[in-house]
PDB file of C-alpha atoms in Angstrom:
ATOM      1  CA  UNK A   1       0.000   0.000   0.000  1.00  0.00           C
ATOM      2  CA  UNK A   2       1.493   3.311  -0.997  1.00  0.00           C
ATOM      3  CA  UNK A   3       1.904   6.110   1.788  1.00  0.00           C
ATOM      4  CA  UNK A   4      -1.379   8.532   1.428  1.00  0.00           C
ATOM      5  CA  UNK A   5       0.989  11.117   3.821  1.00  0.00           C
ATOM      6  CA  UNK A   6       2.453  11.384   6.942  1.00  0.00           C
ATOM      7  CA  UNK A   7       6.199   9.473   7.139  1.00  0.00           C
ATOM      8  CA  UNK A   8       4.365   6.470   8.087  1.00  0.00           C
ATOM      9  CA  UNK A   9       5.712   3.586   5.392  1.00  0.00           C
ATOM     10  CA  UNK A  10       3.213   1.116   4.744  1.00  0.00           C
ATOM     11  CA  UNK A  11       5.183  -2.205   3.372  1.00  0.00           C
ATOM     12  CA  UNK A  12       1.503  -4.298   2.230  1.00  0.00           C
ATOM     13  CA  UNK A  13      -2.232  -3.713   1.674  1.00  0.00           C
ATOM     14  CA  UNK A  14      -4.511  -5.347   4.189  1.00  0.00           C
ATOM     15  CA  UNK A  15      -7.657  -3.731   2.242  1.00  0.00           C
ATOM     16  CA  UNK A  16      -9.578  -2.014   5.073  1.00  0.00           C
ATOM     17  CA  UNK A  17      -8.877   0.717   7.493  1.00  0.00           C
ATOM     18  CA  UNK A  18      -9.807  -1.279  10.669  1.00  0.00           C
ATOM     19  CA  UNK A  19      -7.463  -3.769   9.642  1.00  0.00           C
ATOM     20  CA  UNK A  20      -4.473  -1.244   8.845  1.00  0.00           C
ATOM     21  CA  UNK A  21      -4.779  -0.266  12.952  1.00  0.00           C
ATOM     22  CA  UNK A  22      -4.594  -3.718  13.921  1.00  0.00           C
ATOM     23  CA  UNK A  23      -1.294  -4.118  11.729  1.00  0.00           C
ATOM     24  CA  UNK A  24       0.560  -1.923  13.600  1.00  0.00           C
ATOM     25  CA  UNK A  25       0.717  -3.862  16.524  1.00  0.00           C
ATOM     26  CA  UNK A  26       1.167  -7.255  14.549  1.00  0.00           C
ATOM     27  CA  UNK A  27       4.532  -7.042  12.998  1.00  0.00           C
ATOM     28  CA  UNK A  28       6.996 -10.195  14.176  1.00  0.00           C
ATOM     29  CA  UNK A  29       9.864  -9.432  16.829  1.00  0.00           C
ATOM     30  CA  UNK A  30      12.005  -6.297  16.162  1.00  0.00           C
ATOM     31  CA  UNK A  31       9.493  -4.458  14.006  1.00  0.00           C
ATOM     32  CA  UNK A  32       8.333  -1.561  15.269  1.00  0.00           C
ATOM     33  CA  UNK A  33       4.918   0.392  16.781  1.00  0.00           C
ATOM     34  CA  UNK A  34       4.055   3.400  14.519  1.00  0.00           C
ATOM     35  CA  UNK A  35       1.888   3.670  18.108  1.00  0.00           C
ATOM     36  CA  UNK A  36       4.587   3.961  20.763  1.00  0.00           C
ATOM     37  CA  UNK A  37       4.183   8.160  21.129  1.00  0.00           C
ATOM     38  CA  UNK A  38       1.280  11.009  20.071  1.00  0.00           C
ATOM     39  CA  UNK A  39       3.562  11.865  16.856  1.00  0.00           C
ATOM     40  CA  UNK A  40       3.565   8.244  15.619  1.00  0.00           C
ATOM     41  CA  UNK A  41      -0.453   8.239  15.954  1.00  0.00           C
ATOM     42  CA  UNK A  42      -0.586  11.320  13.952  1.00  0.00           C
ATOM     43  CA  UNK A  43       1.496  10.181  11.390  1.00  0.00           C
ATOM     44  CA  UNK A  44      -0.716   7.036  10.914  1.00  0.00           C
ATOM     45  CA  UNK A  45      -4.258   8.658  11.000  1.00  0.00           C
ATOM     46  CA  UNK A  46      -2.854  10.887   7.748  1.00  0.00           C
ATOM     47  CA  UNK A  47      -1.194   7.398   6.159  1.00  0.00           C
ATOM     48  CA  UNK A  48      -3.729   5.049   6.607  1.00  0.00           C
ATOM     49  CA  UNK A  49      -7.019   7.907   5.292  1.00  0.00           C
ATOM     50  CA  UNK A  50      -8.403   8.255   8.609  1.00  0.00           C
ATOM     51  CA  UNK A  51      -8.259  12.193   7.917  1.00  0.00           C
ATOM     52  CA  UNK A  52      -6.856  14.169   4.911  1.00  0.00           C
ATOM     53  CA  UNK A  53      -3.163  15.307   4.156  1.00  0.00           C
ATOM     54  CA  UNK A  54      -2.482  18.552   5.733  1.00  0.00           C
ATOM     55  CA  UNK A  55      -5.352  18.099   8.646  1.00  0.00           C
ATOM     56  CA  UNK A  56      -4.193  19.728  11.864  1.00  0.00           C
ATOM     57  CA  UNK A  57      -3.443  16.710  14.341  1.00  0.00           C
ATOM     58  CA  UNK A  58      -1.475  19.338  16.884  1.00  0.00           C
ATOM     59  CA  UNK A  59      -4.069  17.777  19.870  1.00  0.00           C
ATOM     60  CA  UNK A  60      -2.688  14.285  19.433  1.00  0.00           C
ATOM     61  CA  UNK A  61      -1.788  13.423  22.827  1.00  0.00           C
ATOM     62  CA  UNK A  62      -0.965  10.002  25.285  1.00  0.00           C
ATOM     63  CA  UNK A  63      -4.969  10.260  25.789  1.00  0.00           C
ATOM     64  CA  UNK A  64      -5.759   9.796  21.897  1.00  0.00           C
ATOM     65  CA  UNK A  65      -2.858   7.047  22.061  1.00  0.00           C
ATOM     66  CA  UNK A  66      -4.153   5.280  24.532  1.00  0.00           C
ATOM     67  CA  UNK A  67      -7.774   5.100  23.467  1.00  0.00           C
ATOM     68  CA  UNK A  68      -6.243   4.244  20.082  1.00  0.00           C
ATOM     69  CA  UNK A  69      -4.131   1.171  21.454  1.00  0.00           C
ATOM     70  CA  UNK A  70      -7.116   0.218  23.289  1.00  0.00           C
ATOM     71  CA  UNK A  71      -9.483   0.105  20.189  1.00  0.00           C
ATOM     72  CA  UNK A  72      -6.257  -2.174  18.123  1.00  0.00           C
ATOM     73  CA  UNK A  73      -5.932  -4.527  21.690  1.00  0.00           C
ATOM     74  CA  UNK A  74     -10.406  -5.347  20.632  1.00  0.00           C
ATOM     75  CA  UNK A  75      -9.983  -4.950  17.195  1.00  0.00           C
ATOM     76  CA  UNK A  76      -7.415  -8.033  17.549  1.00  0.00           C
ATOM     77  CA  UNK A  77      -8.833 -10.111  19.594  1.00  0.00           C
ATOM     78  CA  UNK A  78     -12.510  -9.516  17.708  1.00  0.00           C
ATOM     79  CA  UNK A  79     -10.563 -10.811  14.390  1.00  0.00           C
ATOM     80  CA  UNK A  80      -8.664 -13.640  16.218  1.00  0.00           C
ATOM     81  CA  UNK A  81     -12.004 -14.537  17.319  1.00  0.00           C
ATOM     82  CA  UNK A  82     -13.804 -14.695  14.033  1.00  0.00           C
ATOM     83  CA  UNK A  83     -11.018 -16.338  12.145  1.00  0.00           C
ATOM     84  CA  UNK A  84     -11.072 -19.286  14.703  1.00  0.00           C
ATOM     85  CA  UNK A  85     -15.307 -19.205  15.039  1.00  0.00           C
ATOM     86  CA  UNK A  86     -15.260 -18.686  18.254  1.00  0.00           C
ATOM     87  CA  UNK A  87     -16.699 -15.251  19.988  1.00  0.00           C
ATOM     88  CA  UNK A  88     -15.237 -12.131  21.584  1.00  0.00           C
ATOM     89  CA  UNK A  89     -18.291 -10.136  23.050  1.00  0.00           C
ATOM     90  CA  UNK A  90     -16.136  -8.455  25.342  1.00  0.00           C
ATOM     91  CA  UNK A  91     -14.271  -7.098  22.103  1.00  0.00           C
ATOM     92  CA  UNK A  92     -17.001  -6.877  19.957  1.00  0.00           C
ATOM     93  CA  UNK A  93     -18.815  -4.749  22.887  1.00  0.00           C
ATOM     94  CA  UNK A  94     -16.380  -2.277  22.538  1.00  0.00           C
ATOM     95  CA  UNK A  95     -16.343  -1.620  19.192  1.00  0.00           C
ATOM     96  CA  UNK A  96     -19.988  -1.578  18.949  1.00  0.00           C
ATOM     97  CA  UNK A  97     -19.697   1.134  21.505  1.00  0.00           C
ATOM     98  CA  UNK A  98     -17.008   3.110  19.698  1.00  0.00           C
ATOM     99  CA  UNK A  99     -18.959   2.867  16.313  1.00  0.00           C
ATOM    100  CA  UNK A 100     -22.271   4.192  17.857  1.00  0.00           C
ATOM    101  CA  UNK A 101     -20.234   7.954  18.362  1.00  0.00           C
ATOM    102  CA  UNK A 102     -20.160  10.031  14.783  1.00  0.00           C
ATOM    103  CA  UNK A 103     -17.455  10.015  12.694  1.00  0.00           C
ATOM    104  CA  UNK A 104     -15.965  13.561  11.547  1.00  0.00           C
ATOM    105  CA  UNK A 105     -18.034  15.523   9.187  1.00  0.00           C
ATOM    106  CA  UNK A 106     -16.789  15.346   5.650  1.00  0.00           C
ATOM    107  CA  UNK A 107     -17.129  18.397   3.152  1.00  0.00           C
ATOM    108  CA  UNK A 108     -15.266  18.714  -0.667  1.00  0.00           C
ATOM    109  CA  UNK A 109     -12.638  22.052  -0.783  1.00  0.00           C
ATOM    110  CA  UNK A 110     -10.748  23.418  -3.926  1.00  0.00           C
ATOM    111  CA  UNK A 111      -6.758  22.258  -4.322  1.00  0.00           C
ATOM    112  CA  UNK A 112      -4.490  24.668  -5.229  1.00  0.00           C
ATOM    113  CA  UNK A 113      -4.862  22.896  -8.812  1.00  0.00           C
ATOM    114  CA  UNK A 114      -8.927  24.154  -8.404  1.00  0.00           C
ATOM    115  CA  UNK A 115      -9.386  20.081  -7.756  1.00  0.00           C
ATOM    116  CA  UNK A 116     -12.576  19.073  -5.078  1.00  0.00           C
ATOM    117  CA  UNK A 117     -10.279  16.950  -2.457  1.00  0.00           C
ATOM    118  CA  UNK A 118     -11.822  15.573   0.719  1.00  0.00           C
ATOM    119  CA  UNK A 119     -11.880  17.885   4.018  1.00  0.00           C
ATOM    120  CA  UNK A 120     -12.898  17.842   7.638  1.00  0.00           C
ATOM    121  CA  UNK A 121     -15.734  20.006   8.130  1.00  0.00           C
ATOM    122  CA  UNK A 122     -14.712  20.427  11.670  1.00  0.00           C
ATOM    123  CA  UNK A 123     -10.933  19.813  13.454  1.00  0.00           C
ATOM    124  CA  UNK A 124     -11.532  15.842  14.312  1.00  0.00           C
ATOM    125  CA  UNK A 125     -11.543  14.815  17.987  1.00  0.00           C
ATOM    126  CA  UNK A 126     -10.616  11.534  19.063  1.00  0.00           C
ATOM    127  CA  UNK A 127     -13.733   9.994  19.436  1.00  0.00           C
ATOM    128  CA  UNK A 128     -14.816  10.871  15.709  1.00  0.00           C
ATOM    129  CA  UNK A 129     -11.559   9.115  14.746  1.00  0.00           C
ATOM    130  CA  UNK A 130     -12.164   6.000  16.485  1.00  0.00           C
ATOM    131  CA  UNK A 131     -15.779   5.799  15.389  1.00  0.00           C
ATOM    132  CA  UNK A 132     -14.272   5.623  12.248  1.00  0.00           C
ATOM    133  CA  UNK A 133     -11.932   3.211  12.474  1.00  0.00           C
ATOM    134  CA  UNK A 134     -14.543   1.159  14.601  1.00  0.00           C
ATOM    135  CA  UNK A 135     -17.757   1.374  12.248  1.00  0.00           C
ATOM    136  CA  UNK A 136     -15.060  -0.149   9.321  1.00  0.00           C
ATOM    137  CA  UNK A 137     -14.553  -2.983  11.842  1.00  0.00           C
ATOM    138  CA  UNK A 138     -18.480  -3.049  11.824  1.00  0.00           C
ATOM    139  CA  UNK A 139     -19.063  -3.092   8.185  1.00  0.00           C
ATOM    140  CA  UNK A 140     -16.433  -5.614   7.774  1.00  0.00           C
ATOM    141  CA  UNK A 141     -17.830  -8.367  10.394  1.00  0.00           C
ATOM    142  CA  UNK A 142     -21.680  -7.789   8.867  1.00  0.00           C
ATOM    143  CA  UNK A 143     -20.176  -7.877   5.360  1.00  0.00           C
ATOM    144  CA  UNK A 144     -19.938 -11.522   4.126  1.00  0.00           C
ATOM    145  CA  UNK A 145     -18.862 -11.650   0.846  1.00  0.00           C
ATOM    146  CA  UNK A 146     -15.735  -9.436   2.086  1.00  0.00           C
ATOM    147  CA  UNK A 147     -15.536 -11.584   5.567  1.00  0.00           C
ATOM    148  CA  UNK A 148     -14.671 -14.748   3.229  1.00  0.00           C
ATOM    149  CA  UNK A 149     -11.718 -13.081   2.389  1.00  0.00           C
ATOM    150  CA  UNK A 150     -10.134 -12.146   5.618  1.00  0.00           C
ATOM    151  CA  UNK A 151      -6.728 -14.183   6.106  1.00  0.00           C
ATOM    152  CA  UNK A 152      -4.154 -14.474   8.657  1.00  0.00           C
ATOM    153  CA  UNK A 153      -0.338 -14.154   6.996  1.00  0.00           C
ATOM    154  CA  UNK A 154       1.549 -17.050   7.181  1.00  0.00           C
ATOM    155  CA  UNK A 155       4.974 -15.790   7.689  1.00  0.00           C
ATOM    156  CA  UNK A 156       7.094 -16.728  10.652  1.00  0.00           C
ATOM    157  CA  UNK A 157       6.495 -14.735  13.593  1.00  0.00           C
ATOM    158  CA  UNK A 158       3.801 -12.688  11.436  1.00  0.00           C
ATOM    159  CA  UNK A 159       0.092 -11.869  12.662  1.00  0.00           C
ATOM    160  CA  UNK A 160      -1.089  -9.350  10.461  1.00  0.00           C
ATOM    161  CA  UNK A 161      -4.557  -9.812   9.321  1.00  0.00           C
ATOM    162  CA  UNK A 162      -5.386  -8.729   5.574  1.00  0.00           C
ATOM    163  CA  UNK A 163      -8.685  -9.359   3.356  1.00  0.00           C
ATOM    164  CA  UNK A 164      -7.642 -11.553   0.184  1.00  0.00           C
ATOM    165  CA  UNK A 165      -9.028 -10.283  -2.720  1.00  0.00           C
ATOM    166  CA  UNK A 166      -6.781 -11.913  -5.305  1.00  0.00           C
ATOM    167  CA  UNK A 167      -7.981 -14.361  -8.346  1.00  0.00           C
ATOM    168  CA  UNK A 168      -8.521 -17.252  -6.685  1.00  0.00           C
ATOM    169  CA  UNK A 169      -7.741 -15.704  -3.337  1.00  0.00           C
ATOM    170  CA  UNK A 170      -4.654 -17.437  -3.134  1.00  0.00           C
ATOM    171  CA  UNK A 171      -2.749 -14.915  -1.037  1.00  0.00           C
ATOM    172  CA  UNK A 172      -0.559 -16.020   1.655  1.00  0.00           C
ATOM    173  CA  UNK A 173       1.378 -13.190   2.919  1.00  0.00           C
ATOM    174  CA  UNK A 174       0.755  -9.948   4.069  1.00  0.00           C
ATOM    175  CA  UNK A 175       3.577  -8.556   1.870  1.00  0.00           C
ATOM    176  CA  UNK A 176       5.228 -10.640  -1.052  1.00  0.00           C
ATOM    177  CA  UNK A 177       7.724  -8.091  -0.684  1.00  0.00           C
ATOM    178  CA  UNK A 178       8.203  -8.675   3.291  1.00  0.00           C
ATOM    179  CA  UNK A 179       7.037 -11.994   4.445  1.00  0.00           C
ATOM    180  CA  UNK A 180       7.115 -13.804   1.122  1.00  0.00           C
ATOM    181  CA  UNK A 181      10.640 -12.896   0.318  1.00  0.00           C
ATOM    182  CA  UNK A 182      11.326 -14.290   3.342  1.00  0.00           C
ATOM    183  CA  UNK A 183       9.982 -17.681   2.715  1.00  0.00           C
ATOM    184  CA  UNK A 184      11.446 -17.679  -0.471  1.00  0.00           C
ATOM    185  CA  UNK A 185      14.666 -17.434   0.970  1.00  0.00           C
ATOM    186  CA  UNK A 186      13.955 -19.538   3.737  1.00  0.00           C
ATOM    187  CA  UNK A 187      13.127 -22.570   1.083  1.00  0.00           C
ATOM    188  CA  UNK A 188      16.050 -21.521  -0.701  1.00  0.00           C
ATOM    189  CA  UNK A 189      18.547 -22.088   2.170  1.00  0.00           C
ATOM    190  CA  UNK A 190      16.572 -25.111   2.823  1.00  0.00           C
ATOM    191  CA  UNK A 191      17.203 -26.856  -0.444  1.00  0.00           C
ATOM    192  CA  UNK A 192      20.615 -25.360  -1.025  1.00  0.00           C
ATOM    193  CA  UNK A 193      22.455 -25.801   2.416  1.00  0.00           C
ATOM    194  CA  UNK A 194      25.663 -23.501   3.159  1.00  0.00           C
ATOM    195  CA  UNK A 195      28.394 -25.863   2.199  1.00  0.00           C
ATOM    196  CA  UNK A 196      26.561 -28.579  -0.011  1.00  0.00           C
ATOM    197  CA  UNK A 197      27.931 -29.313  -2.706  1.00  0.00           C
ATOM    198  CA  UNK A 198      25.207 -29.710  -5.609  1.00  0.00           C
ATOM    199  CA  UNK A 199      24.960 -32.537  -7.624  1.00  0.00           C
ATOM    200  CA  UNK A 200      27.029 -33.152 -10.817  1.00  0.00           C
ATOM    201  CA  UNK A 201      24.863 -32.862 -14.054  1.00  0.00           C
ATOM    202  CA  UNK A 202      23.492 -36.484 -14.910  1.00  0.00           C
ATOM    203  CA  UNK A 203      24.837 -38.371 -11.742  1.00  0.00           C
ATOM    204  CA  UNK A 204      23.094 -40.829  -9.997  1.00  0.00           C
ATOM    205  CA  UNK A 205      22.409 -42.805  -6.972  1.00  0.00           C
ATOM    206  CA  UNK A 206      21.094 -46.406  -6.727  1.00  0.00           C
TER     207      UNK A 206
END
């Protein structure tokens, strides 16, 4: 997924906003939370669409982080839930809650090219924010035909959760780039051992 703004990098597309929150805290060991301080936050909500390029974030705070880390913590465990059938009211209760609030008010402004972009009616608040992220969670778990496609990578020490939408929905990474190249090489190494010599052309063993 290319970066929509902000310096937040996004390395693969997990196809829904809800989803892109709950990737931040499901990299494997060493990777790093885009939600470990206020600036971080603000860098994602602009990355990830949550609000438009060039919105003022200046009231980001540990409060919005929090609340923020809280809403990933039942978004994960909701999804975790659902792709094993089993139930999560407790997270589901939450969200439900967080989705009732109203998102921010949208409105269409000229670019400096005379182009209608997106805009914020209002400066967001936190709460608008998460009932955004939240009532994606909501349309998501109600949706079925997109629900068939949410997938759990299968990289080593990866937990990212992604909706396949490829022909045949054969997808099995988050990132072909990331965790596929990493398989690849993996299987690599595994046929081709350091030090093995490979077999001569046309030999063979009884």
């Amino acid at each position: 997924m290319a970066t929509r703004g902000g310096s937040y990098d996004w390395r693969f597309d997990s196809g829904r906003l809800c989803l892109d929150l709950v990737a931040t805290g499901a990299g494997g060991p060493g990777t790093a939370d885009p939600l470990d301080r206020p600036e971080g936050l603000a860098d994602w909500l602009v990355a990830a669409g949550v609000v438009p390029p060039g919105t003022p974030l200046g009231v980001v705070d540990d409060h919005w982080l929090l609340r923020f880390r809280q809403l990933r913590t039942a978004l994960d465990r909701l999804l975790t839930a659902q792709l094993g059938g089993r139930p999560a009211d407790g997270a589901l209760e939450r969200v439900n809650a967080l989705a009732a609030g109203a998102p921010p008010g949208l409105c269409a402004v000229r670019a400096g090219n005379g182009a209608l972009v997106r805009g914020l009616s209002t400066e967001p608040g936190c709460t608008a924010l998460l009932a955004a992220v939240a009532r994606d969670a909501v349309e998501l778990l109600t949706d079925p035909v997109a629900l068939a496609g949410l997938r759990r990578c299968e990289g080593d020490h990866c937990r990212r959760v992604y909706l396949d939408t490829s022909r045949g929905r054969r997808r099995r990474w988050c990132s072909s780039e990331v965790c596929g190249n990493r398989e690849r090489v993996a299987r690599h190494r595994r046929r081709h051992p350091a030090g093995a010599s490979p077999e001569p052309p046309g030999s063979s063993y009884p």
